[in-house]
Coordinates of N, CA and C in Angstrom, one line a residue:
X1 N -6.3 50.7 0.1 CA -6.3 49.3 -0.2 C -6.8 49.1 -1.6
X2 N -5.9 48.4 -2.6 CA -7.0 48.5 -3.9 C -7.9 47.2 -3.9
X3 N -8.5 47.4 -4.7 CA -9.4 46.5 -5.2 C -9.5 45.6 -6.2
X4 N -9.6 44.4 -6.4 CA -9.4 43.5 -7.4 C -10.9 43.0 -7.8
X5 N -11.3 43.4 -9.2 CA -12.3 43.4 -9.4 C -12.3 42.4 -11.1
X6 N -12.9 40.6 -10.9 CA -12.6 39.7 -11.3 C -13.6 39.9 -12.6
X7 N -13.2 39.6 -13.8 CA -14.6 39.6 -15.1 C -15.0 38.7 -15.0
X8 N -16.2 38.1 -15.6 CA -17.1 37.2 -15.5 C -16.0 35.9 -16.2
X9 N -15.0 35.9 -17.0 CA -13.9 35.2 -17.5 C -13.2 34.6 -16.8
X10 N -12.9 35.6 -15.7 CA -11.6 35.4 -14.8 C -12.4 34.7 -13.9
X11 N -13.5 35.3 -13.1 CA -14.5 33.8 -12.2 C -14.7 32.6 -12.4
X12 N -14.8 32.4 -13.3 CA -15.1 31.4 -14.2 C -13.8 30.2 -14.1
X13 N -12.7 30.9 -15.0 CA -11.5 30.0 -14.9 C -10.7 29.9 -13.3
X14 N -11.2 30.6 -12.2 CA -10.7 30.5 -10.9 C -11.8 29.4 -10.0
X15 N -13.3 29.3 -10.7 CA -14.0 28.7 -10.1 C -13.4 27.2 -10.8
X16 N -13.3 26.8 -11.8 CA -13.3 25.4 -12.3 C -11.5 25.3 -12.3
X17 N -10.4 26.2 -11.6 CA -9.7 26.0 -11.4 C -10.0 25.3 -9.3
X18 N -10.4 25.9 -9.1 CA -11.0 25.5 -7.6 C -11.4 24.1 -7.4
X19 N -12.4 23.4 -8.8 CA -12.9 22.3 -8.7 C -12.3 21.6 -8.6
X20 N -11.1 22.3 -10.0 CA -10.0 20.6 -10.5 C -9.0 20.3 -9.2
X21 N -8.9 21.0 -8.5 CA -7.8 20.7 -7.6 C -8.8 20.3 -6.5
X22 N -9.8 20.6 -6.1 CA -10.6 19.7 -5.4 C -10.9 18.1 -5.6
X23 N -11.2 18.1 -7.0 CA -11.7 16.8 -7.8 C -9.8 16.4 -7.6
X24 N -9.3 16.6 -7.8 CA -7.7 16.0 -7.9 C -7.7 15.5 -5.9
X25 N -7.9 16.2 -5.2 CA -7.4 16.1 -4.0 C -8.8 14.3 -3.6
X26 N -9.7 14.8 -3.7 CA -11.1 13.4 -3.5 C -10.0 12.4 -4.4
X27 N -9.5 12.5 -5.4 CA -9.1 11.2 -6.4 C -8.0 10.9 -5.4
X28 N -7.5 11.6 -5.1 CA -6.1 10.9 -4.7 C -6.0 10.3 -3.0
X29 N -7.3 10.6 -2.5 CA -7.6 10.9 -1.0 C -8.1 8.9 -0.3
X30 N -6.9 9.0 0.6 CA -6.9 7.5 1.0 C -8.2 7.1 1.0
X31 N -9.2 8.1 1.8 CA -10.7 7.6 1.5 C -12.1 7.3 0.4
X32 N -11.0 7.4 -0.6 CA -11.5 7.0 -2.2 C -11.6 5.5 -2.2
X33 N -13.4 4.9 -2.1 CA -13.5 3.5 -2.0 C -13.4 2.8 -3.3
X34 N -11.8 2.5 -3.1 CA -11.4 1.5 -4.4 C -10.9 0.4 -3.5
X35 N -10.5 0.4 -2.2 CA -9.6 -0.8 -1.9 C -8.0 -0.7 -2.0
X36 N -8.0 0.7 -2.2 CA -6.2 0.6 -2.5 C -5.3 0.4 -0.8
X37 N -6.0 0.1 0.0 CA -5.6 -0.2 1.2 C -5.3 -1.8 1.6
X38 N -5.9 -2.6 0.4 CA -5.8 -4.0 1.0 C -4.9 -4.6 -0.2
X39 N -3.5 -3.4 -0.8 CA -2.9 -3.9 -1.8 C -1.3 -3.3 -0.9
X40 N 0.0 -4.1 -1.1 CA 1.3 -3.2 -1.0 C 1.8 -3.0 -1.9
X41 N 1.9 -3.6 -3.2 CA 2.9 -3.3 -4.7 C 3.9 -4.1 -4.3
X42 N 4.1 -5.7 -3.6 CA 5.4 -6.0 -3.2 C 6.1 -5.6 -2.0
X43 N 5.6 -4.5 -1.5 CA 6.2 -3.9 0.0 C 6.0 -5.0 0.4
X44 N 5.2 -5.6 1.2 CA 5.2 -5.8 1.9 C 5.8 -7.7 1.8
X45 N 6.1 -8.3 1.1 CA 7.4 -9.2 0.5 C 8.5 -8.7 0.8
X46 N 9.1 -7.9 0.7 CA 10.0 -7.0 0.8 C 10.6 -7.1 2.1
X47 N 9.5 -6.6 3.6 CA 9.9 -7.0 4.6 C 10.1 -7.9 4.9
X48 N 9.3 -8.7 4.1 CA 9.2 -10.6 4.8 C 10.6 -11.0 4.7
X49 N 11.4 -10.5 3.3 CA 13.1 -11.3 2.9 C 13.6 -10.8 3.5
X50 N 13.1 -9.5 4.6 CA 14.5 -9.0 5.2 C 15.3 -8.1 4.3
X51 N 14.6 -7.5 3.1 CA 15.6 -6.9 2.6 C 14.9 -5.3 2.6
X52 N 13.8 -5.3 3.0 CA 13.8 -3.7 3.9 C 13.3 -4.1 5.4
X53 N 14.3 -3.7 6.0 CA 14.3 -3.6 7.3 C 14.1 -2.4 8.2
X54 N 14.2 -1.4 8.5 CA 14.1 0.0 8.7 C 14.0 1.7 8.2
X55 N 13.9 2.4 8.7 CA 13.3 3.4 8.2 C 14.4 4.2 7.2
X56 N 15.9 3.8 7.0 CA 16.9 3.9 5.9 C 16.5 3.3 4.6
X57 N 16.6 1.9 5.3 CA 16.2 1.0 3.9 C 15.0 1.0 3.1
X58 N 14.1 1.6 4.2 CA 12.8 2.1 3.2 C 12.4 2.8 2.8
X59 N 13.0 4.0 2.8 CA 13.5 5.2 2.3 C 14.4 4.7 0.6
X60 N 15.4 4.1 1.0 CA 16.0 3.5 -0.4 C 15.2 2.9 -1.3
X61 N 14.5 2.7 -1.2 CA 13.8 1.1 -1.5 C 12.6 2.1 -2.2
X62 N 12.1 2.9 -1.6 CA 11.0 3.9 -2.3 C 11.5 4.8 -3.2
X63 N 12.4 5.2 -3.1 CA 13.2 6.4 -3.9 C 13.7 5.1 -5.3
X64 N 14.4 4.1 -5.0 CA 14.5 3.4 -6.1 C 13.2 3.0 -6.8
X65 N 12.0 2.7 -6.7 CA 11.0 2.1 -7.4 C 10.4 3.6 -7.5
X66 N 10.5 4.6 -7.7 CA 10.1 5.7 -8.4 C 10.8 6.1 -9.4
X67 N 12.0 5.7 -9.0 CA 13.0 6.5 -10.1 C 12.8 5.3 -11.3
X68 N 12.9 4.1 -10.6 CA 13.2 2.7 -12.0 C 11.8 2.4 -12.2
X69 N 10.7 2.5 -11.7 CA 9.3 2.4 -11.8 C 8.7 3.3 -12.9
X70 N 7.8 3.8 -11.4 CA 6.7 5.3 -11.7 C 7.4 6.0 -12.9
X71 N 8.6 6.4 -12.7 CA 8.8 7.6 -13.5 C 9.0 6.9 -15.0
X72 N 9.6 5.7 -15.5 CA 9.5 4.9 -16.4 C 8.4 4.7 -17.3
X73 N 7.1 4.3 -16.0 CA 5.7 3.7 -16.5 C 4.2 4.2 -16.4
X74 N 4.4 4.5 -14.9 CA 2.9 4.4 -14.8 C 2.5 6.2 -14.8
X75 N 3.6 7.5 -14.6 CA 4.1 8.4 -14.8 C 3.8 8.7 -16.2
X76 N 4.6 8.5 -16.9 CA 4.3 8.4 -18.3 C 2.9 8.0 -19.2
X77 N 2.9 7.0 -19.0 CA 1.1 6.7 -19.1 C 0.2 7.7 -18.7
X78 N 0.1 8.2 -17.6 CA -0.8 9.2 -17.2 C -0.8 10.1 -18.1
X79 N 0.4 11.1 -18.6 CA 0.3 11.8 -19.6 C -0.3 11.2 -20.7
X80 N 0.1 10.0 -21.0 CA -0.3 9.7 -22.7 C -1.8 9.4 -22.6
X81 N -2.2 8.7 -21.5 CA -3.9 8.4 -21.5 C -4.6 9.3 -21.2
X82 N -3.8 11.0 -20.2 CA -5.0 11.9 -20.4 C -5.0 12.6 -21.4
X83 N -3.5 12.2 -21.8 CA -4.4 12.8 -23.7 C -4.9 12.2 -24.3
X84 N -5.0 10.9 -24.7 CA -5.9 10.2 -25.4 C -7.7 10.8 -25.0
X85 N -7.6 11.0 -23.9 CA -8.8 10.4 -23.0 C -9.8 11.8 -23.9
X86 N -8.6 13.1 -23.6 CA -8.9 14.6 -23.9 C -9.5 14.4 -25.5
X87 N -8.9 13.6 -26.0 CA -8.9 13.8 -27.4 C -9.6 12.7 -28.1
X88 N -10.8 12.2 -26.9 CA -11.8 10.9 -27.1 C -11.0 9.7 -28.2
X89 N -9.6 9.3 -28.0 CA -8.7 8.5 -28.9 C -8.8 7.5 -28.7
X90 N -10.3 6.4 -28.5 CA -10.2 5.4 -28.1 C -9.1 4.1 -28.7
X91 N -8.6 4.3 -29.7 CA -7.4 3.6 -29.8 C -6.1 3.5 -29.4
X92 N -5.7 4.7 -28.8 CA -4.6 4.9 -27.8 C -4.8 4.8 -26.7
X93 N -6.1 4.8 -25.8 CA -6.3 4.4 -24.5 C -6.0 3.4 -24.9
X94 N -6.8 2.2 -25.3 CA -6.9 0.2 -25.6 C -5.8 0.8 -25.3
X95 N -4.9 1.1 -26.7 CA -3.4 0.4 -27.0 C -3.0 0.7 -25.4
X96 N -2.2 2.0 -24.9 CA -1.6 2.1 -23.4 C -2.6 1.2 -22.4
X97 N -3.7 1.2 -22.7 CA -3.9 0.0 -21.2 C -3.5 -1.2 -21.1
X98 N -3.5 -1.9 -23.0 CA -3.0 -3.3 -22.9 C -1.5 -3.3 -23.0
X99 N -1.1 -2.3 -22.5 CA 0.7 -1.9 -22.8 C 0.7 -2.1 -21.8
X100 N 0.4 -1.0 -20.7 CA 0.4 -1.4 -18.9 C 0.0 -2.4 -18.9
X101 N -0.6 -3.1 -19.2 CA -1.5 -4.9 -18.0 C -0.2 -5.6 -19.0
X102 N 0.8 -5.6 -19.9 CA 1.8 -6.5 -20.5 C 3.0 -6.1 -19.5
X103 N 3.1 -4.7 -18.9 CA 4.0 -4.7 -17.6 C 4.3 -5.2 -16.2
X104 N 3.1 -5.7 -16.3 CA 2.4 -6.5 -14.9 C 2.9 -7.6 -14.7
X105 N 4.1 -7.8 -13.8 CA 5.1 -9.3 -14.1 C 4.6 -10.6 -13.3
X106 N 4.0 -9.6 -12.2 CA 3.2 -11.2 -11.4 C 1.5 -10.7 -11.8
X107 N 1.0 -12.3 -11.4 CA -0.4 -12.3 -11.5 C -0.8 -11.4 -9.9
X108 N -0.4 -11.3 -9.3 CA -0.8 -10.2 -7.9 C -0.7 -8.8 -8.1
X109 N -0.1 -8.5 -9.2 CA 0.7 -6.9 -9.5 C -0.4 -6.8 -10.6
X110 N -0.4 -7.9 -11.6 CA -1.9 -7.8 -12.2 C -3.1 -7.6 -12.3
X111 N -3.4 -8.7 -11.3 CA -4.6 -8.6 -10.8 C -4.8 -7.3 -9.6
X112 N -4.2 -6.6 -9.5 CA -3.9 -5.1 -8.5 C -4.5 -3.9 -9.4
X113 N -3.9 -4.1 -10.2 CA -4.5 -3.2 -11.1 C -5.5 -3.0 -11.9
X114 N -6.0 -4.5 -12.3 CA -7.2 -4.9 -12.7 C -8.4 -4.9 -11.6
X115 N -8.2 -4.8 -10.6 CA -9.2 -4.5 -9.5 C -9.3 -3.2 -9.3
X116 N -8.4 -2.9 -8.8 CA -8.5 -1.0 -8.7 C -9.2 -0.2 -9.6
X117 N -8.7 -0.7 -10.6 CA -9.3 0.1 -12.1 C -10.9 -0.3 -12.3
X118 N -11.4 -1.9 -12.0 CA -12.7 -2.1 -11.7 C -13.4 -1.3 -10.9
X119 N -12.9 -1.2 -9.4 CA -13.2 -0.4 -8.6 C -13.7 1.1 -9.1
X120 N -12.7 1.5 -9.6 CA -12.8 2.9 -9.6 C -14.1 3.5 -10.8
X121 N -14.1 2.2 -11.7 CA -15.4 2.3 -12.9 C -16.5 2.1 -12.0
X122 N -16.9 1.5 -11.4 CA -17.9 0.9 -10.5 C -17.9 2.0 -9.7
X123 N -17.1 3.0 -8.9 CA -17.4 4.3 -8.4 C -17.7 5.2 -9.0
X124 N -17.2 5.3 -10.3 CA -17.6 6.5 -11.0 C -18.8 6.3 -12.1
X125 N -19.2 5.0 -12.0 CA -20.6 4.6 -12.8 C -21.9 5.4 -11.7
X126 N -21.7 5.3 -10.3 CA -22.6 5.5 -9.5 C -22.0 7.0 -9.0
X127 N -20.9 7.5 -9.3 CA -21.5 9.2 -9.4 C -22.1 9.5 -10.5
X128 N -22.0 8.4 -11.8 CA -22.5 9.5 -13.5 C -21.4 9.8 -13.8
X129 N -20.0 9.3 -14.1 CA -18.8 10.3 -14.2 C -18.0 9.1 -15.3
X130 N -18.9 8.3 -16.0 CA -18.4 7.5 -16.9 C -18.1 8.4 -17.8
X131 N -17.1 8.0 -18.9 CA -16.7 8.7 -20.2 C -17.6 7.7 -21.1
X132 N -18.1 8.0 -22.2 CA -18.7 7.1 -23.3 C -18.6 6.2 -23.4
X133 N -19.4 4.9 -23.6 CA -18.9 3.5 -23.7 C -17.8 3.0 -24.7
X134 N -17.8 3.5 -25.8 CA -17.2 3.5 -26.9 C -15.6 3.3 -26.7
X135 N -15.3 4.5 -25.8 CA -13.7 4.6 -25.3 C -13.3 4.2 -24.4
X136 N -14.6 3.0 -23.8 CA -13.9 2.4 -22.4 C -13.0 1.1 -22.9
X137 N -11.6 1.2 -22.8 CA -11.2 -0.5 -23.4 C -11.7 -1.5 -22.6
X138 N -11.4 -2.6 -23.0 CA -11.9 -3.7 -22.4 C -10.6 -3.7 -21.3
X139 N -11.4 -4.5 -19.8 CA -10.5 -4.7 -18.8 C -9.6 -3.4 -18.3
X140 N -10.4 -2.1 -18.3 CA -9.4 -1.2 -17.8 C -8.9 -1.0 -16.3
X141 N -7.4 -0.4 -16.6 CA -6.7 -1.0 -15.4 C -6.6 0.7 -14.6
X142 N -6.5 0.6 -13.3 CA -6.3 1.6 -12.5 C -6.0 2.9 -13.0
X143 N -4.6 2.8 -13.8 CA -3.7 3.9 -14.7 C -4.4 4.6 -15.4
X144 N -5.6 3.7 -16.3 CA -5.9 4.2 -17.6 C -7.8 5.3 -16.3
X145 N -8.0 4.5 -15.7 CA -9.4 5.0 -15.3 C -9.2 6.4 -14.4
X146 N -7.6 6.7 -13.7 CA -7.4 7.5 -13.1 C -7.4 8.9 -13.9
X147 N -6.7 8.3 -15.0 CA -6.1 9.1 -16.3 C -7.3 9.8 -16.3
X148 N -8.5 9.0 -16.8 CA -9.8 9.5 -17.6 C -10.6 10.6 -16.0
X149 N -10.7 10.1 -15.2 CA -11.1 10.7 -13.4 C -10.4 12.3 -13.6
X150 N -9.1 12.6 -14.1 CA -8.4 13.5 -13.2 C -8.7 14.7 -14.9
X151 N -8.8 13.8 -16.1 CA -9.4 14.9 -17.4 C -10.8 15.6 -17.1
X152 N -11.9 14.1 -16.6 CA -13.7 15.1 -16.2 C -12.9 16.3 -15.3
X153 N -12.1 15.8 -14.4 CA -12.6 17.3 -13.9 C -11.4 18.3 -13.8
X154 N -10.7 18.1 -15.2 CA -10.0 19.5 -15.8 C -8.8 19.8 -14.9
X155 N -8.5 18.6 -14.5 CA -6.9 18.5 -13.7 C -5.5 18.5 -14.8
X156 N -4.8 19.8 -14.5 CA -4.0 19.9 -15.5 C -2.7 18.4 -15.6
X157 N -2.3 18.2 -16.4 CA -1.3 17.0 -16.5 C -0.7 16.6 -15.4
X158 N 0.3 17.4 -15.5 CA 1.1 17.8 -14.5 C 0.4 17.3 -13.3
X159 N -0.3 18.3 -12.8 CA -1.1 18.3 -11.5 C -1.2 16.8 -11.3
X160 N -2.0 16.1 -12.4 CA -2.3 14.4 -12.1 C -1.5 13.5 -12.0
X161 N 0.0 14.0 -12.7 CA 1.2 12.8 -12.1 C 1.2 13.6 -10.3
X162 N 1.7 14.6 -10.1 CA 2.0 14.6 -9.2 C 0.5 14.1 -8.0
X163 N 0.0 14.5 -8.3 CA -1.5 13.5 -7.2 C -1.1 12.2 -7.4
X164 N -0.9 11.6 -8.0 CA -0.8 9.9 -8.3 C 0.1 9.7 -7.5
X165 N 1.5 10.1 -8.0 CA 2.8 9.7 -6.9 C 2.5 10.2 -5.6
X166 N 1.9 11.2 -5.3 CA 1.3 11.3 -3.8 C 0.5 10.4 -3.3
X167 N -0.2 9.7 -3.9 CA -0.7 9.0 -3.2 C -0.5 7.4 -3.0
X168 N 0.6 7.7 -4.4 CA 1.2 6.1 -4.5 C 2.5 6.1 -3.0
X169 N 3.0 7.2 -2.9 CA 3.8 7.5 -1.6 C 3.0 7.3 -0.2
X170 N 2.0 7.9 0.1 CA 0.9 8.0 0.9 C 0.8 6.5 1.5
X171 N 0.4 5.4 0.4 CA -0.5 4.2 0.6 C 1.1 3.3 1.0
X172 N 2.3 3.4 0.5 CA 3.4 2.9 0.7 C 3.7 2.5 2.1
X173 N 3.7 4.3 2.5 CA 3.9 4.3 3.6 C 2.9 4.1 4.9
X174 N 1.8 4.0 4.6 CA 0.8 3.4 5.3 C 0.7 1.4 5.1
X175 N 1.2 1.1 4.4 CA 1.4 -0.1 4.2 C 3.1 -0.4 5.4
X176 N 3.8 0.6 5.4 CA 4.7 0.2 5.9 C 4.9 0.9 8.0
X177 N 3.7 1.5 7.8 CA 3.6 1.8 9.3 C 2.4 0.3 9.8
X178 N 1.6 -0.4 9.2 CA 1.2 -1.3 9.5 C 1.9 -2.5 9.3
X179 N 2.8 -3.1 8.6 CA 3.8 -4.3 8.6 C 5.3 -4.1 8.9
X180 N 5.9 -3.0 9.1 CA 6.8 -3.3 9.2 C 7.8 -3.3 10.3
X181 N 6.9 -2.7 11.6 CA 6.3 -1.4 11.8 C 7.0 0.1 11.4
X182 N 6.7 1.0 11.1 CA 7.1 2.5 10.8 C 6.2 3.0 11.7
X183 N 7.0 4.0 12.5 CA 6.4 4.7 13.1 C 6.1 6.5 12.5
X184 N 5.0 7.1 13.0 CA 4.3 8.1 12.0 C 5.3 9.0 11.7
X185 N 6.5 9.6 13.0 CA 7.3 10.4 12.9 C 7.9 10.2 11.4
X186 N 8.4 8.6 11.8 CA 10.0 7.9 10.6 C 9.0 8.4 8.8
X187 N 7.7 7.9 9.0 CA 6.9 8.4 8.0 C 7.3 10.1 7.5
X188 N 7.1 11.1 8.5 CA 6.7 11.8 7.7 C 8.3 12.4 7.6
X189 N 9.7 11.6 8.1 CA 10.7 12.2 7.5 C 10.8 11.6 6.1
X190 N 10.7 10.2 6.1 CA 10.2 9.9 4.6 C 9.7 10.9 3.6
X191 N 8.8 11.4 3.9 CA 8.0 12.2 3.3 C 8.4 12.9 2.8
X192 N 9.4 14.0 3.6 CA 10.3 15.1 3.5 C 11.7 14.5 2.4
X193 N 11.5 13.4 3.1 CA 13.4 13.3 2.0 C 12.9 13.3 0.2
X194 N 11.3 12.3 0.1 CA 11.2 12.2 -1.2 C 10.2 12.9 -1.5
X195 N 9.9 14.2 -0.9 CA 8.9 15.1 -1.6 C 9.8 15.8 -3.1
X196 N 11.1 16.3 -3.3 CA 11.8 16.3 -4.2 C 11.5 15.7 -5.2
X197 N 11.8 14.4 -4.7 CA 12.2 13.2 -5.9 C 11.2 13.0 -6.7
X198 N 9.7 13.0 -5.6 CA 8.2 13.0 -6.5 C 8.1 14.3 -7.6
X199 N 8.9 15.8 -7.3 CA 9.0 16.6 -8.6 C 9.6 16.1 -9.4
X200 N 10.6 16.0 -9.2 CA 11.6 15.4 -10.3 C 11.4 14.0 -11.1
X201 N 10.6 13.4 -10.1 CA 10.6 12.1 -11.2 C 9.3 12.3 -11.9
X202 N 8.1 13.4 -11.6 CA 7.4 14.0 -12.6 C 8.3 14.7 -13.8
X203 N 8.7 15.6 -13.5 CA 9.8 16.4 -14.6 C 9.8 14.8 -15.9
X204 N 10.9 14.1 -15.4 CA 11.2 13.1 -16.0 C 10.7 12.5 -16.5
X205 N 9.4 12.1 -16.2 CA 8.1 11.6 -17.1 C 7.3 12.2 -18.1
X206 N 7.3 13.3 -18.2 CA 6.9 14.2 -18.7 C 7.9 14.5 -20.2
X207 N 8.6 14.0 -19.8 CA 9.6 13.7 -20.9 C 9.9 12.9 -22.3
X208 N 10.1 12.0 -21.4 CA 10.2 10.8 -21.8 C 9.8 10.5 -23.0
X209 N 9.8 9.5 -24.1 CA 9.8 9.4 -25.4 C 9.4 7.7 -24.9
X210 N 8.5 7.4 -26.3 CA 7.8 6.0 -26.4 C 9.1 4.8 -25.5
X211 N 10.3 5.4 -26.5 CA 10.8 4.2 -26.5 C 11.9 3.8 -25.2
X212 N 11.6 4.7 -24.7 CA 11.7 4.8 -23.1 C 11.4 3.7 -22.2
X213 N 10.3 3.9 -21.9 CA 8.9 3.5 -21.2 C 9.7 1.9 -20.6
X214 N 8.7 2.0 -19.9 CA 9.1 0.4 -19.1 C 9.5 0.3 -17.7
X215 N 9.4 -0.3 -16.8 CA 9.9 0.1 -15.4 C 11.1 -1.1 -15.2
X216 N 12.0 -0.8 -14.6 CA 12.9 -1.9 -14.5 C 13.3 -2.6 -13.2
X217 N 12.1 -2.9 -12.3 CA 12.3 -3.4 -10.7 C 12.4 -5.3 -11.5
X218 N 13.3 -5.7 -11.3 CA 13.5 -7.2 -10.9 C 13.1 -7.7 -10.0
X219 N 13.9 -6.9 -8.8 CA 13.6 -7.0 -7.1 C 12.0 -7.4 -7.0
X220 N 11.4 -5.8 -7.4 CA 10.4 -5.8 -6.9 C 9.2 -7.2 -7.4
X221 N 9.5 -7.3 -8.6 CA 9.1 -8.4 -9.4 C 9.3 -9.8 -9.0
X222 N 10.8 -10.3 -8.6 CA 10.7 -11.5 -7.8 C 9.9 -11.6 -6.2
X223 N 10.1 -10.4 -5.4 CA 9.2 -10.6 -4.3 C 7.8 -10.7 -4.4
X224 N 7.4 -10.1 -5.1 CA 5.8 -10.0 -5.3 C 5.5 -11.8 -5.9
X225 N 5.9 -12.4 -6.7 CA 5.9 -13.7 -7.3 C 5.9 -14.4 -5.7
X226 N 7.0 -14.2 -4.9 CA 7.1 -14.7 -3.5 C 6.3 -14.7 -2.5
X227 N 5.9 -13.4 -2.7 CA 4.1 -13.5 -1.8 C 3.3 -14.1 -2.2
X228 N 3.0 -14.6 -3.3 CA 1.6 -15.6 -3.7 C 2.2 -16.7 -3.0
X229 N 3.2 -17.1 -2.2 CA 3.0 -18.1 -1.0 C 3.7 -17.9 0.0
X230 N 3.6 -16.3 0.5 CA 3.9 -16.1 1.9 C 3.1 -17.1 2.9
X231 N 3.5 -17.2 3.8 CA 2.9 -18.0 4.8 C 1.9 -17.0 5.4
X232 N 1.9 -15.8 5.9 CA 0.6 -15.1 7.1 C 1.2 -13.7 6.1
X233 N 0.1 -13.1 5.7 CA -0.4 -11.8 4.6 C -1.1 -11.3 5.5
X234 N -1.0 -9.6 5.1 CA -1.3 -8.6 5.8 C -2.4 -7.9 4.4
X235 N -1.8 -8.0 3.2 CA -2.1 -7.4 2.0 C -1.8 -8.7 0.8
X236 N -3.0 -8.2 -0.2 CA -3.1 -9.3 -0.9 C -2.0 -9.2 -2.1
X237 N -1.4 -7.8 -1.9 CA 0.2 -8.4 -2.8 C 1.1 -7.4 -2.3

């Protein structure tokens, strides 16, 4: 049997390779107290029109706001803000945060983000896991604090879109086994059909060029505006 005998180098980069994908797994882990449970992104409008109605149409309906979304915006971002973040650029964080919060079409899609992202500073003030005052922009939103979360603890790029969309998939479909109803099975075929699509629409972001950028849901945009006066709410957008 041989032996594999590690240099003080090789421990090292396997130990803080261990952490980051630890530290990646806590960030993206439904039990990370931000509140991202008492938000849908418009899902849950969605059901209300009748225009996702079952475990087909919500399947469609997910695979489309990844492809015309995530991979567009908030995908993209993540790369550009954990370079900034890497490269202490406090003027390209501002600039990409106040870029995201100008994508935000309703005040509920806004204010989602602007909460979360409070959230998650207010969590990571009370672990010690702030970045310098200097590079925190004013009003940072979810995107940009996750960005800065997943650089402390040496989560490769890559690695951090794909956590994000995992968990942006995760909370979706936990949002749609509580309102729509989905049952766990219909969930985890879900899961299966768009675990692909979450590589690939990484691939795609990772790509991407400034002049790209932008997510193009209308849909999702007029229902969310529609829920600031649903009649009985499950989630506050």
């Amino acid at each position: 049997m041989a032996t594999v005998t590690n240099t003080r180098t090789d421990a090292s980069a396997a130990h803080t390779g261990d952490l980051a994908l630890l530290g990646l797994m806590q960030l993206v882990s439904p039990a990370l107290p931000i509140g991202a449970f008492a938000w849908s992104q418009g899902l849950e409008s969605a059901f209300e029109l009748g225009w996702v109605n079952n475990e087909a149409e919500l399947r469609e309906w997910l695979a489309g706001v990844l492809e015309d979304g995530l991979s567009r915006c908030e995908l993209p971002l993540l790369v550009r803000l954990q370079t900034a973040w890497a490269n202490e650029d406090a003027s390209t964080i501002a600039n990409w945060n106040q870029w995201l919060q100008a994508t935000r079409e309703t005040a509920e899609l806004s204010d989602e983000d602007a909460r979360l992202g409070g959230a998650l500073v207010t969590l990571l003030r009370n672990l010690e896991l702030l970045p310098a005052e200097r590079l925190i922009p004013a009003e940072p939103g979810y995107i940009t604090m996750f960005a800065w979360a997943a650089q402390n603890r040496f989560v490769p790029v890559r690695q951090t879109l794909l956590g994000f969309a995992w968990a942006w998939l995760e909370n979706q479909l936990a949002v749609a086994c509580k309102a729509l109803p989905l049952g766990h099975t219909a969930a985890q075929r879900i899961t299966e059909y768009l675990r692909p699509k979450l590589v690939e629409a990484v691939d795609i972001a990772m790509e991407r060029e400034d002049h790209e950028l932008g997510p193009i849901l209308p849909g999702l945009a007029l229902g969310s505006a529609l829920h600031e006066t649903q009649y009985s709410r499950l989630f506050r957008s």
